[in-house]
CSV table of C-alpha atoms in Angstrom, one decimal:
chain,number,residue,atom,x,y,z
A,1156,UNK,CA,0.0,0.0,0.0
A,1157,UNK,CA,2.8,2.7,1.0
A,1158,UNK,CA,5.1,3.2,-2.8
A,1159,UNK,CA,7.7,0.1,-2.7
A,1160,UNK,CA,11.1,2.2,-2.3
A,1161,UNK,CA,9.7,4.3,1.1
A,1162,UNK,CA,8.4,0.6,2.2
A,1163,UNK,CA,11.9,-0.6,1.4
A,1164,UNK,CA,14.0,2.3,3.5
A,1165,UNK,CA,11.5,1.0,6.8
A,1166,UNK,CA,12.4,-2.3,6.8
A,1167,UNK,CA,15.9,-2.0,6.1
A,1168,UNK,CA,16.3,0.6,8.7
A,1169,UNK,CA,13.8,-1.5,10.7
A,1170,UNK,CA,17.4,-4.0,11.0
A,1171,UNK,CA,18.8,-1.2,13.4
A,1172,UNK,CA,19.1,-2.3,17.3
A,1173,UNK,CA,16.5,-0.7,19.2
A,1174,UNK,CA,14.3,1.0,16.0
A,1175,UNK,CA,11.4,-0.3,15.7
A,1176,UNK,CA,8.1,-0.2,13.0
A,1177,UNK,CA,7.2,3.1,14.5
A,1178,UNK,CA,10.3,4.6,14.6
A,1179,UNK,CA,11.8,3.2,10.9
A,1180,UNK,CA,8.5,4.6,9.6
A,1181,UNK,CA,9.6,8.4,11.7
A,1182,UNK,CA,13.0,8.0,9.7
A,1183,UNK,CA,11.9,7.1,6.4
A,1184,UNK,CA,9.3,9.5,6.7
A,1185,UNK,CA,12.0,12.2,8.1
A,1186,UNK,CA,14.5,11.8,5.2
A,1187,UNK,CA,11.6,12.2,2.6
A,1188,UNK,CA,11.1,14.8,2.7
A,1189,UNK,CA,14.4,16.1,3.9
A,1190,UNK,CA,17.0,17.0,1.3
A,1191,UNK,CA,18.0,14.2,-0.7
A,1192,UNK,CA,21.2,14.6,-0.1
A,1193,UNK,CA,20.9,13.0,3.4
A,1194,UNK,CA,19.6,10.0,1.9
A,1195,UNK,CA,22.3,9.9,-0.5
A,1196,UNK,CA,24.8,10.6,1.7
A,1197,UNK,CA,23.8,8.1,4.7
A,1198,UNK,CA,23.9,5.8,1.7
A,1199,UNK,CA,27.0,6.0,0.4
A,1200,UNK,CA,29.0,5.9,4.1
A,1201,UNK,CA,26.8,2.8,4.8
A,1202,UNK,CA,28.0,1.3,1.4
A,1203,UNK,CA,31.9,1.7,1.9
A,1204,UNK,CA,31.4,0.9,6.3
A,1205,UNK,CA,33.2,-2.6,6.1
A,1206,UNK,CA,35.4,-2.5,2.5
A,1207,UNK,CA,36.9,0.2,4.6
A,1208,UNK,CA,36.8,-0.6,7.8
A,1209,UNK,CA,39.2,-3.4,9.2
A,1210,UNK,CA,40.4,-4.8,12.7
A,1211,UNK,CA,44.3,-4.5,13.6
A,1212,UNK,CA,45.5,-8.0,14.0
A,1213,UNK,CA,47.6,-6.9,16.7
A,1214,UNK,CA,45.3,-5.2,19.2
A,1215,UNK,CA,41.9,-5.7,17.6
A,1216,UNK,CA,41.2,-2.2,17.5
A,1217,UNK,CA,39.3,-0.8,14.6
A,1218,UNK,CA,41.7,0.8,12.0
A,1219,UNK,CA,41.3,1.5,8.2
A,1220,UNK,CA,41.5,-1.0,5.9
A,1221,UNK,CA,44.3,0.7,4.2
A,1222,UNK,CA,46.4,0.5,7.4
A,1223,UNK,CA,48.4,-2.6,8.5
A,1224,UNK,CA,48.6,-1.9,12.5
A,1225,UNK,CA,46.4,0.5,14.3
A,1226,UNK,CA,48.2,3.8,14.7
A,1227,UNK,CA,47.7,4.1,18.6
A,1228,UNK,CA,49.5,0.5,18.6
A,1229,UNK,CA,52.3,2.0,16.0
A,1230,UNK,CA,52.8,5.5,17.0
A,1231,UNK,CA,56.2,5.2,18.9
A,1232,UNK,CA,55.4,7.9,21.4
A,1233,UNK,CA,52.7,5.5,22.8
A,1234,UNK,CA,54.7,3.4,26.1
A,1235,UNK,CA,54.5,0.0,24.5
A,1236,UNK,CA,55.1,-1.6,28.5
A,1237,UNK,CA,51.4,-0.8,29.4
A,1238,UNK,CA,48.3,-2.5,28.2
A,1239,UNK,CA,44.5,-0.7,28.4
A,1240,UNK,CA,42.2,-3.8,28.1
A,1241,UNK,CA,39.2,-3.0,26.9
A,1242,UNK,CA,36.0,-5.0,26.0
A,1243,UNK,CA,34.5,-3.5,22.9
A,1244,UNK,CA,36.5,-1.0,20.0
A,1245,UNK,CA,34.2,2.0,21.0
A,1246,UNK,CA,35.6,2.1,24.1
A,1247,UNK,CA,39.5,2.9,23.2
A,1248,UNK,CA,38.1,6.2,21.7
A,1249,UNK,CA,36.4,7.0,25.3
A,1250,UNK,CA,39.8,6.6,26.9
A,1251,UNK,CA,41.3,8.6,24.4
A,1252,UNK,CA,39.4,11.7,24.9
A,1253,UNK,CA,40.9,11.9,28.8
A,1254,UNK,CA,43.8,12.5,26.6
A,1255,UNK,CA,45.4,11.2,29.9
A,1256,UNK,CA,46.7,7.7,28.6
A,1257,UNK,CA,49.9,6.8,26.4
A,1258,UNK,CA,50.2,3.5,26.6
A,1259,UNK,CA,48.3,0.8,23.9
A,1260,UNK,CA,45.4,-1.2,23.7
A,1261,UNK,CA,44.1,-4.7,24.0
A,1262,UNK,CA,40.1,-5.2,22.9
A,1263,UNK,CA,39.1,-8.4,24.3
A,1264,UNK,CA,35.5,-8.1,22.0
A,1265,UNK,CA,33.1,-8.5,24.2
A,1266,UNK,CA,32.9,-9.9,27.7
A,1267,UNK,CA,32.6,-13.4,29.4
A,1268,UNK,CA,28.6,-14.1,29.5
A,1269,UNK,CA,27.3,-17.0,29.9
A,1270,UNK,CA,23.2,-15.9,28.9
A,1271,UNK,CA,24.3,-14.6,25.5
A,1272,UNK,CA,26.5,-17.7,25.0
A,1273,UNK,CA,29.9,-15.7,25.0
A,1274,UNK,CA,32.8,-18.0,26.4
A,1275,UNK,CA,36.1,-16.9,27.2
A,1276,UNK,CA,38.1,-18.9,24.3
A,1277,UNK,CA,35.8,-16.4,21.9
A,1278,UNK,CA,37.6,-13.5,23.4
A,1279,UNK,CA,40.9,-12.4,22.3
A,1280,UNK,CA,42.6,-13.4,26.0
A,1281,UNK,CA,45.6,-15.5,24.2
A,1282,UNK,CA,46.7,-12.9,22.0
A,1283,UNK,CA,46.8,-10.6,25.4
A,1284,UNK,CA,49.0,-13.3,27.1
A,1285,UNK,CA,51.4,-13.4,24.2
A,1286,UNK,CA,51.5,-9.7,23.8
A,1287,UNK,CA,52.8,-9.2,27.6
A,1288,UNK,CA,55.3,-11.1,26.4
A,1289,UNK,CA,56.3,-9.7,23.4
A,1290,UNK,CA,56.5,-6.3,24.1
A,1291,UNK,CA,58.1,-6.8,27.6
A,1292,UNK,CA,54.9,-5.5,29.1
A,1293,UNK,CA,55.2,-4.5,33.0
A,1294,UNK,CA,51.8,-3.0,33.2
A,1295,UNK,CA,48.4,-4.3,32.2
A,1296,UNK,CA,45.1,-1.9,33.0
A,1297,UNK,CA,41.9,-3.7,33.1
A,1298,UNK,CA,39.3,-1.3,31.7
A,1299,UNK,CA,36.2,-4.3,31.2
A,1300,UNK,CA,32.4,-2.4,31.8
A,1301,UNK,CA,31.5,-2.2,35.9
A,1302,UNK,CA,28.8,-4.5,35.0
A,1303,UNK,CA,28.2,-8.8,36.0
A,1304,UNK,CA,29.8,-9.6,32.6
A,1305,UNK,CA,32.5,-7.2,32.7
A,1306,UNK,CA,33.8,-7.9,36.9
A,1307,UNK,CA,34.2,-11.9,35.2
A,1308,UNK,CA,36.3,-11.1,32.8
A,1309,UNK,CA,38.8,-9.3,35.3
A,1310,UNK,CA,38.6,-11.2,37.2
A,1311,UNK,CA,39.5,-14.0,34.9
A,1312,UNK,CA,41.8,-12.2,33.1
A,1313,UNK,CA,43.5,-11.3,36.6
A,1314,UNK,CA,43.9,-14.8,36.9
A,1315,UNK,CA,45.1,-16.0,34.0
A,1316,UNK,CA,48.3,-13.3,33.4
A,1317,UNK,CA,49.0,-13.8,37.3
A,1318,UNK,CA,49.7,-17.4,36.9
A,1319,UNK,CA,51.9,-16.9,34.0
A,1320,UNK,CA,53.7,-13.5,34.9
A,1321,UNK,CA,53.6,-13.3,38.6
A,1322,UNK,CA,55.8,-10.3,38.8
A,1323,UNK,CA,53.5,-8.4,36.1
A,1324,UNK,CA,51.5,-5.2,37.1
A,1325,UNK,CA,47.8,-6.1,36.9
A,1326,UNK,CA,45.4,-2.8,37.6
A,1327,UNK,CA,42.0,-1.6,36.7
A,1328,UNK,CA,40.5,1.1,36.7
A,1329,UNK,CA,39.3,3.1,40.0
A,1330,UNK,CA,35.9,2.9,41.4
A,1331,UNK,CA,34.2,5.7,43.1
A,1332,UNK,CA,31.6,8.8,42.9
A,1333,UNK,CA,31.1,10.5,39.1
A,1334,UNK,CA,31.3,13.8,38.3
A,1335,UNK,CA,27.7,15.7,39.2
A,1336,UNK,CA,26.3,12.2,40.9
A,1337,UNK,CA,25.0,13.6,44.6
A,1338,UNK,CA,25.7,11.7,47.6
A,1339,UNK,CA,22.2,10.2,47.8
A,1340,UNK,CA,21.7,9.3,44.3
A,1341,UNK,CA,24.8,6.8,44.1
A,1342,UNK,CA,24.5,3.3,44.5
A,1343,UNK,CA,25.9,1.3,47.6
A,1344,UNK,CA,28.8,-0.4,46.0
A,1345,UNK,CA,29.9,2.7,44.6
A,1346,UNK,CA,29.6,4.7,47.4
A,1347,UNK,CA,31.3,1.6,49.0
A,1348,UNK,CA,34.1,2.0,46.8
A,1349,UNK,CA,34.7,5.4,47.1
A,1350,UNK,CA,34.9,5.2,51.3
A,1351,UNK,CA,37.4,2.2,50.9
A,1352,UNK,CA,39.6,4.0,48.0
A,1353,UNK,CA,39.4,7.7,49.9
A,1354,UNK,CA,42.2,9.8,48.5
A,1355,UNK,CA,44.5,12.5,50.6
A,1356,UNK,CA,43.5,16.4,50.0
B,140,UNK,CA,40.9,8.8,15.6
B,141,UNK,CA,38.2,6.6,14.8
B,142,UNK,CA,38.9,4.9,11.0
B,143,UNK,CA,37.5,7.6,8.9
B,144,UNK,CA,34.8,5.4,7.3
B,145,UNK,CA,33.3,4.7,10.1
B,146,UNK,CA,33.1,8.1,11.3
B,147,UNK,CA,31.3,9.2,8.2
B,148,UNK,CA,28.5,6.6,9.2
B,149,UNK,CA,28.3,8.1,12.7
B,150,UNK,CA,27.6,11.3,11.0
B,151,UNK,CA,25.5,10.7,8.7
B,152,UNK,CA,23.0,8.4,11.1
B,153,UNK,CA,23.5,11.4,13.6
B,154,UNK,CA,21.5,13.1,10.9
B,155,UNK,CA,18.2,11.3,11.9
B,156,UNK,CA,15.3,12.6,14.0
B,157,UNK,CA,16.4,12.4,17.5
B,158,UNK,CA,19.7,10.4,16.8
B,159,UNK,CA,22.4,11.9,19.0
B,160,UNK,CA,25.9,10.8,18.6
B,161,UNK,CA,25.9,7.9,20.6
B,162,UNK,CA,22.9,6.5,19.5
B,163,UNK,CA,24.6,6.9,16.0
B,164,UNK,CA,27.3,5.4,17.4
B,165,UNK,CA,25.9,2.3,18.3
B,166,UNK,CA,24.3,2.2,15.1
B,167,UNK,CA,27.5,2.0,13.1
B,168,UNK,CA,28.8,-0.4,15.5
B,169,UNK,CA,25.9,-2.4,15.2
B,170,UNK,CA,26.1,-2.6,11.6
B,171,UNK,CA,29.9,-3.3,11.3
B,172,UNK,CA,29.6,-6.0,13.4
B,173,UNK,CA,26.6,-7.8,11.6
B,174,UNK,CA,26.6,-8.6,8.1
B,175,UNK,CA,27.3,-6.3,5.3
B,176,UNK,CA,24.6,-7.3,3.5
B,177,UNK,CA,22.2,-5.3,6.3
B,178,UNK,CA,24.1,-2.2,5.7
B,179,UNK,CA,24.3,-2.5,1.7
B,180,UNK,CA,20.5,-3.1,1.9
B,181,UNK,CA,19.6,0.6,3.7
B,182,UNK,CA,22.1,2.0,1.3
B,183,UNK,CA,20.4,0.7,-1.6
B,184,UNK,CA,17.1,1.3,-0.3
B,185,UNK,CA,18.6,4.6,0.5
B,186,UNK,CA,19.7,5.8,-2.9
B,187,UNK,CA,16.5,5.3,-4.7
B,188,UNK,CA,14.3,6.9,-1.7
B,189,UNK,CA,13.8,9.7,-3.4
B,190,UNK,CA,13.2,8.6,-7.1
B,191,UNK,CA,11.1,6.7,-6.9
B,192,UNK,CA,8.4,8.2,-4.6
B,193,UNK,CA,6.5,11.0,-5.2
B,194,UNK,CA,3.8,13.2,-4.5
B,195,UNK,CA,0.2,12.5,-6.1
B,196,UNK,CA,-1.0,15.8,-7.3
B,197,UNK,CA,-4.7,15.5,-6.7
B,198,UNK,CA,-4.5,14.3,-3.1
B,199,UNK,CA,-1.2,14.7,-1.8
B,200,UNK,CA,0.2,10.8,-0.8
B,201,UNK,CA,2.7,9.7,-1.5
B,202,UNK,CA,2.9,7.2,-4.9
B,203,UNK,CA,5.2,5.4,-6.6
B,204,UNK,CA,6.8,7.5,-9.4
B,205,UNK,CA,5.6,5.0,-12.0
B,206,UNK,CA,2.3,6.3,-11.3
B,207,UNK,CA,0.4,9.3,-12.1
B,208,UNK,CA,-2.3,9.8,-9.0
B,209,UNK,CA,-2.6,7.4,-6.0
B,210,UNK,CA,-3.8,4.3,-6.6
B,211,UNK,CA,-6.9,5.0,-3.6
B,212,UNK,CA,-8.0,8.0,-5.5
B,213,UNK,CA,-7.5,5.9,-8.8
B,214,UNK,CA,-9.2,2.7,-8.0
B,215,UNK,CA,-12.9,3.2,-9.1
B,216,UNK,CA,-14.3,0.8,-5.9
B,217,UNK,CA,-13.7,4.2,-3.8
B,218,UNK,CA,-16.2,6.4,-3.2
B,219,UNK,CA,-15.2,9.6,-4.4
B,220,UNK,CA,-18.1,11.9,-2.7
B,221,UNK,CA,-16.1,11.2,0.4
B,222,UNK,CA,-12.6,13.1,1.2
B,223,UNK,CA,-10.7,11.8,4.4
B,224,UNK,CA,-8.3,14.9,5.6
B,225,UNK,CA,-5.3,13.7,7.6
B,226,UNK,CA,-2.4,16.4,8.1
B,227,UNK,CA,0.7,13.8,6.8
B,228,UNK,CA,0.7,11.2,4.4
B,229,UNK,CA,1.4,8.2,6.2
B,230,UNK,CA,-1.7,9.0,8.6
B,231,UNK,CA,-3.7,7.4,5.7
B,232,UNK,CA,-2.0,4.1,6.3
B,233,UNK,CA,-3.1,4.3,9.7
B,234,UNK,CA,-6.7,4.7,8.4
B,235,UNK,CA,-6.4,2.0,5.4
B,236,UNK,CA,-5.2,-0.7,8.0
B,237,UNK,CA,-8.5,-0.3,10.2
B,238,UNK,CA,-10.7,-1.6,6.1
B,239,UNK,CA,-13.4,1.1,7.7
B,240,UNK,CA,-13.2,3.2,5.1
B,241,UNK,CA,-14.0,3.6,1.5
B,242,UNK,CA,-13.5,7.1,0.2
B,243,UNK,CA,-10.4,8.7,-0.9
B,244,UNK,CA,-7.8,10.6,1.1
B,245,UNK,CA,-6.6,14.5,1.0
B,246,UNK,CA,-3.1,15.1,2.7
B,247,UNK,CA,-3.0,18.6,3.9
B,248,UNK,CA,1.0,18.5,4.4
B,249,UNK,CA,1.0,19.8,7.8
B,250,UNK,CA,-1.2,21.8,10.2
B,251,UNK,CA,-1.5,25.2,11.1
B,252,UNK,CA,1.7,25.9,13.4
B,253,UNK,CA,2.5,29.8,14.2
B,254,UNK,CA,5.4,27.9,16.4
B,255,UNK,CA,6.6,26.0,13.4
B,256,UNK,CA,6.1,29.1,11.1
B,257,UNK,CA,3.6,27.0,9.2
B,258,UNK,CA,0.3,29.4,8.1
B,259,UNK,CA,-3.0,28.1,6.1
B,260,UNK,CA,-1.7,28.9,2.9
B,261,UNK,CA,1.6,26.3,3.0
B,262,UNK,CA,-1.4,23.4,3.5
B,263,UNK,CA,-3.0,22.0,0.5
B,264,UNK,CA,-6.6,23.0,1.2
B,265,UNK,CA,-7.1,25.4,-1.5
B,266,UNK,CA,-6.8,22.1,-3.7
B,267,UNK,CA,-9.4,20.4,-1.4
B,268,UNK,CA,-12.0,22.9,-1.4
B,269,UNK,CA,-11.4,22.6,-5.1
B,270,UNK,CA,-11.6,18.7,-5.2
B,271,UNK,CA,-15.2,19.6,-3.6
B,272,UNK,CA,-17.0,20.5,-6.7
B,273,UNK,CA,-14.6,19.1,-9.4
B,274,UNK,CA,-15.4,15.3,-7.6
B,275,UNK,CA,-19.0,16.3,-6.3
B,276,UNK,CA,-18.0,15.4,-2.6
B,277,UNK,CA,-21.3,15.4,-0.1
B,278,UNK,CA,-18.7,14.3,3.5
B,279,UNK,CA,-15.2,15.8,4.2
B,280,UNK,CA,-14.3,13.8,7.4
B,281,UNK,CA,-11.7,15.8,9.1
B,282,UNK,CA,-9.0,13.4,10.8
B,283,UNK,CA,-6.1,15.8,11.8
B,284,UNK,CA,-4.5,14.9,15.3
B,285,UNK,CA,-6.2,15.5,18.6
B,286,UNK,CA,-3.3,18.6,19.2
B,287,UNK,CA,-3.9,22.1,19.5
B,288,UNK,CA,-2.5,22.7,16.0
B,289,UNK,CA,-4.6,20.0,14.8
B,290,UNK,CA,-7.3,21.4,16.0
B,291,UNK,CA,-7.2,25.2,14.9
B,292,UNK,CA,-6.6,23.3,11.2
B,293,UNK,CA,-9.8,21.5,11.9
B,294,UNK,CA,-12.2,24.8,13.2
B,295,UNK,CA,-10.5,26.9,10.0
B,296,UNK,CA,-11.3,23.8,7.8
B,297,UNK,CA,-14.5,23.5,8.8
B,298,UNK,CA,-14.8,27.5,8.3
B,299,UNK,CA,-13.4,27.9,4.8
B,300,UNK,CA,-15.6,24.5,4.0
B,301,UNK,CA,-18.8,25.8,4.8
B,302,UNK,CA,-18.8,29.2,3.7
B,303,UNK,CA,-18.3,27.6,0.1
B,304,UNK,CA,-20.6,24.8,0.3
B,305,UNK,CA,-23.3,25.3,3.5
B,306,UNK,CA,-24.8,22.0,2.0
B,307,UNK,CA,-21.4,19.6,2.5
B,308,UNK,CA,-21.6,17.7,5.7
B,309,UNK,CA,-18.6,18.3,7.5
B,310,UNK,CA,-18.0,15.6,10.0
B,311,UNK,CA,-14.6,14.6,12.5
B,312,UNK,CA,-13.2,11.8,14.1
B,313,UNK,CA,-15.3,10.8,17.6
B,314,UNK,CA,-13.3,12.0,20.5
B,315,UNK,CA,-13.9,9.1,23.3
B,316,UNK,CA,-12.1,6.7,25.3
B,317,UNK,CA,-9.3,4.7,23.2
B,318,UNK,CA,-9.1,0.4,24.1
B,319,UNK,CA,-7.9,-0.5,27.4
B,320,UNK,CA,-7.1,3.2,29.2
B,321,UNK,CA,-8.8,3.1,32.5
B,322,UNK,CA,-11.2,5.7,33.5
B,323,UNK,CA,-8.6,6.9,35.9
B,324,UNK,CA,-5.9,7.4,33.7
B,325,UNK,CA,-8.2,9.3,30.9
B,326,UNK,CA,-8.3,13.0,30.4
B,327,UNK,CA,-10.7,15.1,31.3
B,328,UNK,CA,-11.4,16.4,27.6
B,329,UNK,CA,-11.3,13.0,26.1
B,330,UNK,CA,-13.8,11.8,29.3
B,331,UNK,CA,-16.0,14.9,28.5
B,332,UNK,CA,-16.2,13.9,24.8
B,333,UNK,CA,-16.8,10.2,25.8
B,334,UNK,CA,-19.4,11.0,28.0
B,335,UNK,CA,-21.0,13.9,25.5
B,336,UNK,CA,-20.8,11.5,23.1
B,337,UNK,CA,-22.1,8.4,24.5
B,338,UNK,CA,-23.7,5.5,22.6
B,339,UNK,CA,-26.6,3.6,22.9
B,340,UNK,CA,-26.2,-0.2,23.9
């Protein structure tokens, strides 16, 4: 009943996590009667995403396709002894903004769970373990989500490089209040975290 | 920072209703994780958005450029004496899925919005008051949304409508209580209406 090619743009944007009939059809609908140039030009990024698009075979961080290494992996002002592990690609570019890290990364691509059948062989863990290794690592900085899936995963991960490098530095990042979050609005184990980590003034 | 391809598709998504960076973000990461195919689908879909959907020019929806008018003013089993106003074209899919209704349609292309800087003249009503004689039309049900801009459409509709034709039955959309809202939870306008309104059983 609705022409074929705006019926076409709602289901195929209908594919996208979270959009639904409603909202596909808002889109759709949206870039109608928008310039057409939107269209195009959504279009024609989507079409070159994953020619162009490639992971480093080294830290497994997202890179260009026309690159061998990633360039934060390359660079040779970043400290090569310290490893950021991280769970998913985005997250290297959150880090990264603090502009207050120089050494590399590790993306482990996800995080041990169990209820969406992710095991910890599918993660990159070994590559890690020969990396330390490799590039005489002394300090490794678990960066995994504060969530069930991501406390595993240090812990495993903890684990794992401890039994094979027991002199190695194994950290993660520190837990305590946000910026802006008022006492009374933050959860226990935060607030736990920040009385047991207090810091001199 | 991020591979440059990827970027583009964060900011063209970010170009979306309501799509703010990070939801674009996770978008693009979506997509370069799932197949290619999903992503060279919207794009295709994309690209031909525009081209092949247009505008009918008797009532306003939106057709398949192949065609000439829409195929529910076309298709002789409608009754033409009847015009169903709606403000945007995909309303009349909302209307088509309940099979109530049997006349044609008449996209006004908006409503009246001082806010938006949208005024009478921008709408297509000219063209329906002239649809009136040219299709000799006894009902014009007006179906623009229960909001105040909605309804100022509606009272200058109905104005312009009758002053023309004070024989054309001007009728609206019942105001009264939609499936499974409590009473509690319902309005007091839309209670008034429902109780104005009531039905015999």
């Amino acid at each position: 009943m609705l022409p074929s090619a705006l019926n076409d743009v709602i289901e195929t944007l209908g594919r996208l996590p979270g959009v639904g009939p409603r909202t596909a059809e808002r889109y759709a609908y949206y870039l109608l009667k928008a310039d057409e140039s939107i269209s195009l030009n959504i279009a024609k990024s989507l079409a070159k995403l994953h020619s162009e698009v490639k992971t480093c075979p080294i830290t497994f961080a997202l890179i260009d396709s026309e690159n061998t290494v990633s360039p934060l992996y390359d660079d040779p002002s970043r400290d090569k002894d310290t490893i950021l592990v991280v769970e998913e690609p985005l997250d290297i570019y959150a880090i990264e903004h603090t502009k207050s890290y120089h050494g590399t990364y590790h993306v482990l691509g996800g995080a041990i769970s169990p209820m969406d059948g992710i095991t910890a062989d599918q993660l990159h863990i070994k590559e890690l373990i020969d990396r330390v290794e490799k590039d005489n690592v002394t300090e490794i900085i678990i960066a995994t989500n504060p969530s069930v899936e991501g406390e595993s995963t240090a812990v495993l991960l903890e684990k794992l490089l401890h039994e094979k490098y027991p002199d190695l530095q194994i950290t993660r990042l520190a837990r305590g209040l946000p910026l802006g979050i008022s006492l009374e609005y933050a959860d226990q184990i935060t607030l736990t975290s920040a009385l047991n980590n207090r810091t001199k003034i």
